[in-house]
Coordinates of C-alpha atoms and ligand atoms in Angstrom, one line a residue:
M1 CA -50.8 33.5 15.4
K2 CA -53.4 31.8 13.7
H3 CA -51.9 32.6 10.8
L4 CA -48.8 32.3 11.3
F5 CA -49.6 28.6 12.4
A6 CA -51.5 28.9 8.9
R7 CA -49.0 30.5 7.2
S8 CA -46.3 28.1 8.3
S9 CA -48.2 24.4 7.9
A10 CA -48.7 25.9 4.1
I11 CA -45.5 26.5 3.8
L12 CA -45.1 22.9 4.7
L13 CA -47.9 21.7 2.8
S14 CA -46.6 23.3 -0.5
A15 CA -42.7 21.8 0.4
V16 CA -44.2 18.8 0.6
T17 CA -46.9 19.3 -2.3
L18 CA -43.5 20.1 -4.6
M19 CA -41.7 16.9 -3.7
T20 CA -44.5 15.3 -4.6
L21 CA -44.6 17.2 -8.1
T22 CA -47.3 19.1 -7.7
V23 CA -50.3 16.4 -7.2
S24 CA -52.9 18.7 -8.3
S25 CA -55.4 19.6 -5.3
A26 CA -58.2 21.8 -4.6
W27 CA -55.7 24.6 -5.0
A28 CA -53.6 23.3 -7.9
E29 CA -52.9 26.3 -10.4
P30 CA -55.7 27.9 -12.7
A31 CA -54.2 26.2 -15.3
A32 CA -52.9 22.5 -15.9
A33 CA -49.0 22.5 -16.8
Q34 CA -48.3 22.2 -20.5
T35 CA -46.0 19.5 -21.5
P36 CA -42.5 21.0 -22.4
I37 CA -41.5 20.2 -26.5
V38 CA -38.1 19.8 -28.3
M39 CA -37.3 22.5 -30.6
T40 CA -34.7 21.8 -33.5
G41 CA -32.8 25.1 -34.4
A42 CA -34.8 27.5 -32.1
D43 CA -32.1 29.5 -32.4
R44 CA -32.0 30.4 -35.8
R45 CA -35.5 31.3 -35.6
P46 CA -36.8 35.0 -35.6
A47 CA -37.8 35.8 -31.3
T48 CA -38.8 38.1 -29.2
S49 CA -35.3 38.1 -26.3
L50 CA -36.9 38.3 -22.8
D51 CA -32.8 38.6 -22.0
G52 CA -31.9 40.8 -19.2
D53 CA -33.0 42.4 -16.0
W54 CA -35.5 40.0 -14.2
A55 CA -36.4 40.8 -10.6
S56 CA -35.9 38.2 -7.8
I57 CA -36.8 37.0 -5.0
V58 CA -35.4 34.8 -3.0
D59 CA -37.5 31.8 -1.5
P60 CA -35.8 29.3 0.4
Y61 CA -39.3 27.4 1.9
F62 CA -41.1 28.3 -1.8
A63 CA -43.8 30.0 0.7
G64 CA -44.6 31.9 -3.1
L65 CA -45.3 29.0 -4.1
Y66 CA -48.6 28.8 -2.5
S67 CA -48.9 31.9 -0.2
F68 CA -51.6 31.6 2.5
H69 CA -53.7 34.6 2.6
H70 CA -56.8 32.7 4.5
E71 CA -58.7 29.7 4.8
E72 CA -60.7 29.3 1.8
K73 CA -58.2 31.2 -0.6
R74 CA -54.8 30.6 -1.8
D75 CA -52.7 32.1 -4.6
G76 CA -48.6 32.2 -5.2
W77 CA -46.4 34.9 -6.4
F78 CA -46.7 33.5 -9.9
L79 CA -50.0 36.3 -9.9
N80 CA -47.4 39.3 -9.4
Q81 CA -50.8 40.9 -7.9
K82 CA -50.2 44.3 -6.8
A83 CA -51.2 45.5 -3.4
K84 CA -54.4 47.8 -3.1
P85 CA -55.7 49.6 -0.2
G86 CA -58.5 47.6 1.7
D87 CA -57.0 44.4 0.5
P88 CA -58.6 41.9 2.8
F89 CA -55.1 40.7 3.2
P90 CA -51.5 41.7 2.9
I91 CA -49.2 41.1 -0.5
E92 CA -46.1 40.0 1.1
Y93 CA -43.8 40.3 -1.8
D94 CA -43.3 43.2 -4.7
Y95 CA -41.6 42.2 -7.8
A96 CA -41.1 45.9 -8.6
K97 CA -39.2 46.8 -5.3
A98 CA -37.5 43.3 -5.5
P99 CA -33.5 43.1 -6.6
R100 CA -32.7 42.4 -10.6
I101 CA -30.8 39.5 -11.7
K102 CA -29.5 39.0 -15.3
V103 CA -31.0 36.3 -17.4
P104 CA -29.6 34.3 -19.1
G105 CA -26.4 33.9 -16.3
D106 CA -26.6 31.4 -12.9
W107 CA -27.4 33.1 -9.8
N108 CA -24.2 32.1 -7.5
T109 CA -22.1 34.6 -9.3
Q110 CA -24.1 37.4 -9.2
R111 CA -24.6 38.1 -5.5
A112 CA -22.0 37.0 -3.0
S113 CA -25.0 35.8 -0.9
L114 CA -26.4 32.9 -3.4
F115 CA -22.6 31.8 -4.3
F116 CA -23.7 28.9 -2.0
Y117 CA -27.7 28.8 -2.2
E118 CA -29.8 26.1 -3.2
G119 CA -33.0 26.5 -3.0
P120 CA -36.1 28.0 -5.3
I121 CA -35.5 31.8 -6.4
W122 CA -38.4 33.4 -7.9
Y123 CA -38.1 35.7 -11.3
E124 CA -40.5 38.4 -13.1
R125 CA -40.3 40.6 -15.6
D126 CA -42.6 42.8 -17.6
F127 CA -43.1 42.5 -21.5
T128 CA -45.0 44.1 -23.8
Y129 CA -46.2 41.8 -27.0
K130 CA -48.3 42.0 -30.5
P131 CA -49.6 38.6 -31.0
K132 CA -49.7 37.6 -35.0
E133 CA -53.0 35.9 -36.1
H134 CA -53.3 32.3 -36.4
T135 CA -49.9 31.7 -34.6
H136 CA -48.8 29.5 -31.8
I137 CA -46.0 30.9 -29.0
Y138 CA -43.3 29.3 -27.5
L139 CA -41.5 30.4 -24.5
H140 CA -38.0 29.3 -25.5
V141 CA -35.6 28.2 -22.7
G142 CA -32.5 27.7 -23.4
A143 CA -31.4 26.3 -19.7
A144 CA -33.1 26.5 -16.3
N145 CA -31.0 24.5 -13.8
Y146 CA -32.7 22.6 -12.2
R147 CA -36.4 22.1 -11.9
S148 CA -38.2 25.0 -13.3
Y149 CA -42.1 26.2 -13.6
F150 CA -43.5 29.1 -15.7
W151 CA -46.0 31.3 -15.6
V152 CA -47.1 34.3 -18.0
N153 CA -50.2 36.4 -17.0
G154 CA -50.4 34.5 -13.7
Q155 CA -51.1 31.1 -16.4
K156 CA -49.3 28.4 -15.7
A157 CA -47.6 27.6 -18.9
C158 CA -45.2 25.0 -17.7
E159 CA -42.8 23.0 -15.9
H160 CA -39.5 21.0 -16.5
E161 CA -36.6 19.0 -14.5
G162 CA -33.0 19.1 -16.0
G163 CA -30.4 21.7 -15.8
Y164 CA -28.8 21.4 -19.4
T165 CA -31.3 20.9 -22.2
S166 CA -33.5 23.5 -24.0
F167 CA -37.4 23.0 -23.9
N168 CA -40.4 25.2 -25.2
C169 CA -43.7 25.4 -23.5
D170 CA -47.0 27.1 -25.3
V171 CA -47.9 30.2 -23.7
T172 CA -50.2 31.4 -26.7
S173 CA -53.2 31.2 -24.8
A174 CA -52.0 33.2 -21.7
I175 CA -50.2 35.9 -23.8
H176 CA -52.5 38.9 -24.8
A177 CA -51.8 42.0 -27.1
G178 CA -50.1 44.8 -25.0
E179 CA -48.5 44.5 -21.5
N180 CA -47.9 41.3 -20.2
F181 CA -45.6 39.5 -17.5
V182 CA -43.7 36.4 -16.9
V183 CA -42.7 34.7 -14.0
A184 CA -40.3 31.1 -12.9
A185 CA -39.3 29.9 -10.5
V186 CA -36.3 27.8 -10.5
D187 CA -35.3 25.5 -7.8
N188 CA -31.9 24.0 -7.9
T189 CA -32.0 22.0 -5.0
R190 CA -30.4 18.4 -5.6
H191 CA -32.4 15.5 -4.9
E192 CA -30.8 11.9 -5.0
D193 CA -33.1 10.8 -7.7
N194 CA -32.6 13.4 -9.8
V195 CA -29.9 13.8 -12.9
P196 CA -27.4 14.4 -12.4
T197 CA -27.5 12.8 -8.3
L198 CA -26.6 14.7 -5.9
E199 CA -22.4 14.0 -5.7
T200 CA -20.8 15.7 -9.1
D201 CA -17.9 17.4 -9.2
W202 CA -18.9 20.9 -10.3
W203 CA -20.8 23.9 -9.4
N204 CA -24.0 24.0 -8.9
Y205 CA -24.9 26.8 -10.3
G206 CA -28.7 27.9 -10.6
G207 CA -31.1 29.6 -12.0
L208 CA -32.3 30.6 -15.7
T209 CA -28.7 29.9 -17.1
R210 CA -29.0 30.3 -21.0
E211 CA -31.6 32.6 -23.0
I212 CA -34.9 32.8 -22.8
S213 CA -37.3 34.1 -25.6
L214 CA -40.8 33.6 -27.2
I215 CA -40.8 32.3 -30.4
E216 CA -43.8 32.9 -32.8
V217 CA -44.5 29.9 -35.4
P218 CA -47.7 29.3 -37.8
Q219 CA -50.6 26.9 -36.8
A220 CA -48.5 23.9 -38.4
F221 CA -44.8 24.3 -38.0
I222 CA -41.1 22.5 -38.2
D223 CA -40.7 21.3 -34.5
Q224 CA -37.9 19.0 -35.9
Y225 CA -35.8 17.8 -38.4
D226 CA -32.8 15.8 -39.3
L227 CA -30.5 16.2 -42.3
H228 CA -27.0 14.3 -42.5
L229 CA -24.8 12.7 -45.0
K230 CA -25.3 9.1 -45.5
R231 CA -22.4 6.9 -45.0
G232 CA -20.5 6.0 -47.6
E233 CA -18.8 7.7 -51.2
G234 CA -21.2 9.7 -52.5
S235 CA -23.5 12.9 -51.3
A236 CA -26.8 12.0 -50.5
I237 CA -28.3 13.8 -47.8
E238 CA -30.6 12.0 -45.9
G239 CA -33.0 12.2 -43.0
W240 CA -36.4 14.0 -42.0
V241 CA -38.4 17.3 -41.1
H242 CA -41.3 16.6 -38.5
V243 CA -43.9 19.2 -39.3
D244 CA -46.4 20.0 -35.8
S245 CA -50.1 20.0 -35.6
G246 CA -49.9 19.9 -40.0
Q247 CA -52.4 17.7 -41.6
P248 CA -50.8 14.8 -43.8
G249 CA -49.8 15.4 -47.0
T250 CA -48.3 18.7 -45.9
T251 CA -45.3 19.6 -48.6
V252 CA -42.0 19.6 -47.2
E253 CA -39.2 21.2 -48.8
V254 CA -35.5 21.1 -47.9
E255 CA -33.4 24.2 -50.4
I256 CA -29.2 23.9 -50.3
P257 CA -28.7 27.3 -52.4
E258 CA -25.4 27.0 -52.7
L259 CA -25.3 23.3 -54.3
A260 CA -28.3 24.6 -56.5
A261 CA -30.1 22.1 -55.0
K262 CA -33.5 21.3 -53.6
T263 CA -35.9 18.1 -53.0
S264 CA -39.5 18.5 -51.4
A265 CA -41.1 15.8 -50.0
V266 CA -45.0 14.8 -48.1
T267 CA -45.7 14.0 -44.4
G268 CA -47.3 10.5 -43.3
D269 CA -49.9 10.4 -41.0
D270 CA -47.1 11.2 -38.4
G271 CA -46.3 14.6 -39.5
R272 CA -43.0 13.4 -40.6
A273 CA -41.5 13.6 -44.2
A274 CA -38.8 11.7 -45.7
I275 CA -36.1 13.4 -47.0
A276 CA -33.2 12.6 -49.8
L277 CA -31.2 15.0 -51.7
T278 CA -28.0 13.9 -53.9
V279 CA -26.3 17.2 -54.6
S280 CA -22.8 17.3 -56.2
G281 CA -20.2 19.9 -55.6
L282 CA -20.3 19.3 -51.5
E283 CA -17.5 20.2 -50.0
R284 CA -18.0 17.9 -46.3
W285 CA -17.2 19.6 -43.0
S286 CA -14.1 18.3 -41.2
P287 CA -12.0 20.2 -38.9
G288 CA -9.5 21.6 -41.7
T289 CA -12.4 22.0 -43.3
P290 CA -15.3 23.2 -41.2
K291 CA -17.5 24.2 -44.5
L292 CA -21.3 25.2 -43.5
Y293 CA -24.1 25.5 -45.6
K294 CA -27.2 28.0 -45.8
V295 CA -30.0 25.0 -45.7
H296 CA -33.5 26.0 -46.1
V297 CA -35.9 24.0 -44.4
R298 CA -40.0 24.9 -44.9
A299 CA -43.2 23.5 -44.7
G300 CA -46.5 25.4 -45.4
Q301 CA -46.1 28.8 -43.6
D302 CA -43.1 27.8 -41.8
S303 CA -39.5 27.8 -42.5
V304 CA -36.5 27.4 -40.8
D305 CA -33.0 28.8 -42.1
E306 CA -30.3 26.7 -41.0
L307 CA -26.4 26.8 -41.1
M308 CA -25.1 23.3 -41.5
G309 CA -22.1 21.1 -42.3
F310 CA -22.4 17.6 -43.8
R311 CA -19.8 15.1 -42.9
T312 CA -19.9 11.5 -42.2
V313 CA -18.4 9.4 -38.8
E314 CA -18.3 5.6 -38.6
T315 CA -16.3 3.0 -36.8
H316 CA -14.3 0.2 -38.8
G317 CA -12.8 -2.6 -36.8
T318 CA -10.7 -0.1 -34.0
E319 CA -10.4 2.7 -36.4
I320 CA -12.5 6.1 -36.0
L321 CA -13.0 7.0 -40.1
L322 CA -14.3 11.2 -40.5
N323 CA -15.5 11.5 -44.3
G324 CA -14.0 7.7 -44.8
K325 CA -10.8 8.0 -43.7
P326 CA -9.1 7.1 -40.0
I327 CA -8.6 10.2 -37.7
F328 CA -7.5 10.4 -34.4
L329 CA -8.5 12.9 -31.6
H330 CA -6.3 15.6 -30.2
G331 CA -9.0 17.0 -27.7
V332 CA -9.2 18.3 -24.4
S333 CA -12.2 17.9 -22.0
I334 CA -14.1 21.2 -21.6
H335 CA -16.7 22.4 -18.1
A336 CA -19.0 25.6 -19.2
E337 CA -17.0 27.3 -16.7
A338 CA -17.2 31.0 -18.2
P339 CA -13.4 32.4 -18.6
Y340 CA -12.2 35.3 -16.3
R341 CA -15.6 35.8 -15.0
T342 CA -16.5 32.2 -14.0
G343 CA -19.4 31.0 -13.4
R344 CA -21.9 29.3 -16.4
A345 CA -20.7 30.0 -19.6
F346 CA -23.2 31.1 -22.1
T347 CA -21.8 33.9 -24.3
D348 CA -20.5 33.7 -27.9
K349 CA -17.1 35.2 -26.6
D350 CA -16.8 32.2 -23.8
A351 CA -17.6 29.6 -26.4
E352 CA -14.9 31.3 -29.0
T353 CA -12.4 32.0 -25.8
L354 CA -12.9 28.3 -24.9
L355 CA -12.6 26.8 -28.2
G356 CA -10.1 29.3 -29.5
W357 CA -7.9 27.9 -26.5
A358 CA -8.4 24.2 -27.7
K359 CA -7.7 25.2 -31.2
E360 CA -4.1 27.1 -30.1
L361 CA -3.6 23.7 -28.0
G362 CA -3.3 21.9 -31.2
C363 CA -7.0 20.3 -30.6
N364 CA -9.0 18.9 -33.6
F365 CA -11.8 17.5 -30.4
V366 CA -13.4 18.3 -27.7
R367 CA -15.5 16.5 -25.0
L368 CA -17.7 18.9 -23.7
A369 CA -18.3 17.6 -20.5
H370 CA -20.7 16.2 -17.8
Y371 CA -24.1 18.1 -19.4
P372 CA -25.3 19.5 -22.6
H373 CA -23.4 22.3 -23.7
D374 CA -25.1 25.6 -25.5
E375 CA -26.5 25.9 -28.9
T376 CA -23.9 29.0 -28.8
M377 CA -20.9 26.8 -28.4
L378 CA -21.8 24.4 -30.9
R379 CA -22.7 26.6 -33.1
A380 CA -18.8 27.6 -32.3
A381 CA -17.5 24.1 -32.7
D382 CA -19.3 24.1 -36.1
R383 CA -17.5 27.7 -37.2
M384 CA -14.3 26.5 -35.4
G385 CA -14.1 23.5 -36.7
L386 CA -13.6 21.2 -33.7
L387 CA -15.2 17.7 -33.0
V388 CA -17.5 17.6 -30.3
W389 CA -18.5 14.1 -27.6
S390 CA -21.6 15.8 -26.1
E391 CA -22.4 14.2 -22.9
N392 CA -26.1 13.4 -20.7
P393 CA -25.1 14.0 -17.3
V394 CA -25.6 10.8 -16.3
Y395 CA -22.7 10.9 -13.9
W396 CA -21.4 8.8 -11.1
A397 CA -24.4 6.7 -9.1
L398 CA -27.4 7.4 -10.6
Q399 CA -30.6 6.0 -9.1
F400 CA -30.1 3.0 -12.1
D401 CA -32.7 1.0 -10.8
N402 CA -35.5 3.8 -10.2
P403 CA -37.7 4.3 -13.3
K404 CA -38.3 7.8 -12.4
V405 CA -34.4 8.6 -13.1
L406 CA -34.3 6.4 -16.0
A407 CA -37.5 8.4 -17.5
E408 CA -35.9 11.4 -16.7
A409 CA -32.6 10.5 -18.6
E410 CA -34.6 9.6 -21.5
Q411 CA -36.2 13.0 -21.6
Q412 CA -33.0 14.7 -21.5
L413 CA -31.6 12.9 -23.8
D414 CA -34.4 13.5 -26.0
E415 CA -34.5 16.5 -25.6
E416 CA -30.3 16.9 -25.9
I417 CA -30.6 15.3 -29.4
G418 CA -33.5 16.6 -30.6
T419 CA -32.4 20.4 -30.5
S420 CA -28.5 19.4 -31.0
R421 CA -28.5 17.0 -34.1
N422 CA -27.5 18.6 -37.2
H423 CA -24.1 20.0 -35.7
A424 CA -21.7 18.4 -38.0
A425 CA -19.4 19.2 -35.1
I426 CA -21.0 16.8 -32.8
I427 CA -19.5 12.8 -33.3
L428 CA -20.0 11.3 -30.4
W429 CA -23.3 10.7 -28.1
S430 CA -22.0 9.9 -24.5
M431 CA -24.2 8.3 -22.2
A432 CA -22.3 8.5 -19.1
N433 CA -19.9 9.3 -17.1
E434 CA -17.9 6.7 -14.4
T435 CA -20.9 5.0 -13.3
P436 CA -20.4 1.9 -11.2
A437 CA -20.3 -1.2 -13.4
T438 CA -23.5 -3.2 -11.5
E439 CA -26.3 -4.7 -14.0
A440 CA -28.8 -2.0 -12.9
R441 CA -26.6 0.8 -14.0
T442 CA -25.5 -1.0 -17.5
Q443 CA -29.1 -2.6 -18.3
F444 CA -29.9 1.5 -17.7
I445 CA -27.3 2.3 -19.9
E446 CA -27.8 0.3 -22.5
T447 CA -31.5 1.6 -22.5
L448 CA -30.9 4.9 -23.1
A449 CA -27.7 3.8 -25.9
S450 CA -30.5 2.3 -27.7
R451 CA -32.8 5.7 -27.5
A452 CA -29.7 7.3 -28.7
R453 CA -29.8 5.1 -31.3
A454 CA -33.1 5.0 -32.8
L455 CA -32.9 8.6 -32.7
D456 CA -30.1 9.5 -34.6
S457 CA -28.2 6.3 -36.5
S458 CA -25.6 9.2 -38.1
R459 CA -23.3 9.4 -34.7
L460 CA -21.1 7.6 -32.4
I461 CA -22.2 6.0 -29.0
T462 CA -19.9 6.1 -26.3
A463 CA -19.2 6.6 -23.0
A464 CA -16.4 7.4 -19.9
L465 CA -16.1 4.2 -18.6
L466 CA -14.2 3.1 -14.9
V467 CA -11.6 0.9 -15.2
R468 CA -10.3 -1.4 -12.8
A469 CA -6.2 -2.7 -12.4
E470 CA -4.0 -5.5 -11.6
G471 CA -0.7 -4.5 -10.6
H472 CA 0.1 -1.8 -12.9
T473 CA -2.2 -3.7 -15.7
K474 CA -5.5 -1.4 -16.1
I475 CA -8.0 -3.8 -17.4
V476 CA -11.0 -2.0 -19.7
D477 CA -13.7 -4.8 -19.3
D478 CA -17.0 -3.0 -18.4
A479 CA -19.9 -4.6 -19.6
L480 CA -21.2 -1.4 -20.5
G481 CA -18.8 -1.7 -23.1
N482 CA -20.6 -3.7 -25.5
A483 CA -23.6 -1.4 -25.8
L484 CA -20.8 1.3 -27.3
D485 CA -19.2 2.2 -30.3
V486 CA -16.3 4.1 -29.2
I487 CA -14.9 2.8 -25.8
G488 CA -14.1 6.3 -23.2
T489 CA -11.8 5.5 -20.4
N490 CA -10.7 7.6 -17.3
E491 CA -7.7 7.2 -15.3
Y492 CA -5.2 9.6 -13.2
I493 CA -2.2 7.5 -12.6
G494 CA 0.1 10.1 -10.6
W495 CA -2.5 12.4 -9.3
Y496 CA -4.9 9.8 -7.5
E497 CA -2.7 6.7 -8.0
Q498 CA 0.9 6.0 -7.7
H499 CA 3.3 8.6 -9.4
P500 CA 3.7 10.2 -12.5
E501 CA 6.5 7.9 -13.7
T502 CA 3.8 4.8 -13.1
A503 CA 2.8 5.4 -16.4
D504 CA 5.9 4.4 -17.6
V505 CA 5.6 0.9 -16.3
T506 CA 1.5 0.5 -17.1
E507 CA 0.3 -1.9 -19.6
W508 CA -3.3 -1.4 -20.8
R509 CA -5.4 -4.4 -21.6
I510 CA -8.8 -3.8 -23.7
A511 CA -11.6 -6.6 -23.6
Y512 CA -13.1 -4.7 -26.6
Q513 CA -11.7 -4.8 -30.6
K514 CA -13.1 -1.0 -30.6
P515 CA -11.7 2.6 -30.9
L516 CA -10.1 3.9 -27.3
I517 CA -10.4 7.6 -26.4
M518 CA -8.7 8.4 -23.7
S519 CA -11.6 10.6 -22.0
E520 CA -10.0 11.6 -19.0
F521 CA -6.2 11.9 -17.0
G522 CA -4.2 15.0 -15.7
G523 CA -3.8 16.0 -12.6
D524 CA -3.7 19.7 -10.4
A525 CA -1.6 22.6 -10.7
K526 CA -1.8 26.3 -9.3
A527 CA -1.1 28.5 -12.3
G528 CA 2.1 30.2 -11.0
L529 CA 3.0 27.8 -8.2
H530 CA 6.5 26.4 -9.2
G531 CA 8.7 23.9 -7.5
G532 CA 10.2 20.4 -8.3
D533 CA 8.7 17.8 -10.1
N534 CA 7.3 15.8 -7.5
D535 CA 5.6 18.9 -5.4
R536 CA 2.3 18.1 -6.1
W537 CA -0.1 21.2 -6.6
T538 CA 2.8 23.0 -8.5
E539 CA 3.4 23.4 -12.7
E540 CA 6.5 21.4 -13.1
Y541 CA 4.3 18.3 -11.0
Q542 CA 1.1 18.8 -13.8
A543 CA 3.8 18.9 -16.3
N544 CA 5.7 15.7 -15.0
I545 CA 2.0 14.0 -15.3
Y546 CA 1.4 14.9 -18.4
R547 CA 5.3 14.3 -19.7
H548 CA 4.8 10.4 -18.6
Q549 CA 1.2 9.7 -19.8
L550 CA 1.9 10.7 -23.2
G551 CA 4.4 7.6 -23.7
M552 CA 1.9 5.7 -21.9
L553 CA -0.8 6.6 -24.5
N554 CA 1.8 6.0 -27.1
R555 CA 1.6 1.7 -26.2
I556 CA -2.0 1.6 -26.8
P557 CA -2.8 0.1 -30.1
Q558 CA -6.3 0.9 -30.5
L559 CA -6.0 4.5 -29.0
R560 CA -8.0 6.9 -31.2
G561 CA -8.4 9.7 -29.1
M562 CA -7.3 12.1 -25.9
S563 CA -9.3 14.4 -24.2
P564 CA -7.0 15.2 -20.5
W565 CA -8.8 17.1 -17.6
V566 CA -9.4 19.9 -18.4
L567 CA -8.9 23.0 -20.3
M568 CA -9.8 25.6 -17.8
D569 CA -10.0 25.1 -14.2
F570 CA -13.7 25.0 -12.9
R571 CA -15.5 25.6 -10.1
S572 CA -16.2 23.4 -7.9
P573 CA -17.5 22.6 -4.1
N574 CA -15.4 19.5 -3.2
R575 CA -12.1 21.5 -4.0
P576 CA -11.6 24.1 -0.2
L577 CA -7.9 24.0 -0.4
V578 CA -7.5 27.6 0.8
G579 CA -4.5 29.2 -1.2
I580 CA -4.3 26.7 -4.1
Q581 CA -7.7 25.3 -4.7
D582 CA -10.8 28.0 -3.6
E583 CA -13.2 25.9 -4.3
F584 CA -11.7 25.5 -7.9
N585 CA -11.0 22.2 -9.2
R586 CA -7.1 23.0 -10.5
K587 CA -6.8 19.9 -13.4
G588 CA -6.7 23.1 -16.1
L589 CA -3.9 23.2 -18.5
I590 CA -5.1 26.9 -18.3
S591 CA -6.3 29.1 -14.8
D592 CA -10.0 30.5 -15.2
Q593 CA -7.8 33.9 -15.3
G594 CA -6.1 32.6 -18.6
E595 CA -2.9 31.4 -17.2
K596 CA -1.2 28.8 -19.4
K597 CA 0.4 26.2 -17.6
A598 CA 3.8 24.4 -18.1
A599 CA 1.5 21.4 -19.3
F600 CA -0.5 23.0 -21.5
F601 CA 2.9 23.6 -23.8
I602 CA 3.8 20.1 -23.5
L603 CA 0.8 18.9 -24.7
Q604 CA 0.6 21.4 -27.3
K605 CA 4.1 20.4 -28.8
A606 CA 3.1 16.9 -28.4
Y607 CA 0.1 17.8 -30.8
R608 CA 1.7 20.0 -33.0
E609 CA 4.5 17.3 -33.7
N610 CA 1.8 14.1 -34.0
A611 CA 4.0 12.9 -31.5
V612 CA 1.3 11.0 -29.5
G613 CA -1.3 9.1 -31.4
K614 CA -1.4 7.8 -34.5
P615 CA -0.5 10.6 -37.3
E616 CA -3.1 12.0 -39.6
Ligands
GCU1 C1 -13.3 12.3 -12.4 C2 -14.8 13.3 -13.0 C3 -14.4 14.7 -13.4 C4 -13.9 15.2 -12.2 C5 -12.3 14.4 -12.1 C6 -11.5 15.2 -11.0 O1 -12.7 11.5 -13.5 O2 -15.2 12.5 -14.5 O3 -15.8 15.3 -12.9 O4 -13.6 16.6 -11.8 O5 -12.4 12.9 -11.8 O6 -11.6 14.1 -9.9 O7 -10.8 16.3 -11.3

């Protein structure tokens, strides 16, 4: 009884401890957690993959963080103890006997009992390793939704908050030659002060949802770099390379063999070397010519072999200029939902299927909503020639007056840009989606926009704004527009408001002389459900919305792009309508099983005939 009481109080205490971000206590883990670092091009480095089957233990009370055995001692499931005869206390977990779970992959779609699960789950796997002399070893995590903790051989490596960005934990001191084990705890519980907050219109897929590996680098290594084409006519590549733990004066080299171009520079006290490399014969990247070059980035003993395109993007009045020429963005929005199998997308096949459908639709542009998609998707966009709107999950009504929330949003922005800054495909960093136009919100997002500009001056800043209406006039005058280069606006005429035909009499009043992207519009349709143009949930109704939208869009003089909502049906807990939604948002132009709906062909025809937006 005593132990039972002690155990429950320990669980409560450990839960409280967790909530207060594991304030160090007499029973804190053996070693302080390291702060994870951002690595550019981690996926371009040789790595020891830890993907595959991991042991999993579902732990709704997070008992495993501190399992309580007796008064003076506490330990946790991160120690991976093995019961031995004569132990003075019971070991009440055993990874060897625990069910397996695949990594990468959300847990919700791997086990029926986890479909709606929100809480902590423990992961464990054994691995053998042979460390090289004088190297750093990083545990690379593509993403873990939402809060995650990592131990190697029982030693705390790091913890991380944020479900859609990659991070890297220094595990050098914990790994040894031979047999090792790694334990992770991932908790997808939503909290009001998270980013995103409690409410989202997508499934809270939990777990180690992207790749996980070990990356070995020299003591002084290239952690981040930014190489991009300078705006203007010429072919001047500019940027910088940062060397972590290097001596000032370290020589950095950038070489593009195909252009017989090479330059070198030395790092300053800040570890950064400025790069300037004028090349001749450069074929600029564009959707029509998605040319990628091998780029070798070297510093001391380290090197990264990148694959990059070079292009410029800027605005001029209400025009978006790609490589100096006006472009209209024929696009579509995409969630990272895996076609056919559903669940969090992460494979090359997932990326090529989704982006292949976008190309088939006639797109030159995709809005990767509402969180940073993975490197797999972005590399595919580079290869396939699709311009990208990348977005951080500042979605709906966050706690905009909470400094912890701003710090979290800034951390995720740093990770998003630091990881993905060299993808030619990305032209827009979106700061937010449909946030309420309060003073606190505007300040919060202006802070993010300034941060994004300081991190990356070569791209455009946008956000998807809510739009107010006066009768049949849509008014775009959200104060946040002042902080943006390109205005995004979402509207649902014909679905959430009035009727499809209302679009015919709707006018737009835009307070900013800036390019406008209609970042969302559309309506739900169950694939295969047919009826009249005014029968909701049918393909005909959805097609009717698109027909009337296209006419209205062509009457917006400064429209420079569109990304209708959404390419493919995606799972959301807000959509329970049996027989129609079944926990899916059905605004897809294609069902989660790849069935193209009538509206797909309406939009495809419009894009192919350049019937919407300014012809290229
Ligand atoms: C909103 C929101 C989307 C959501 C969509 C819908 O505009 O941005 O995330 O899925 O509307 O209601 O379907």
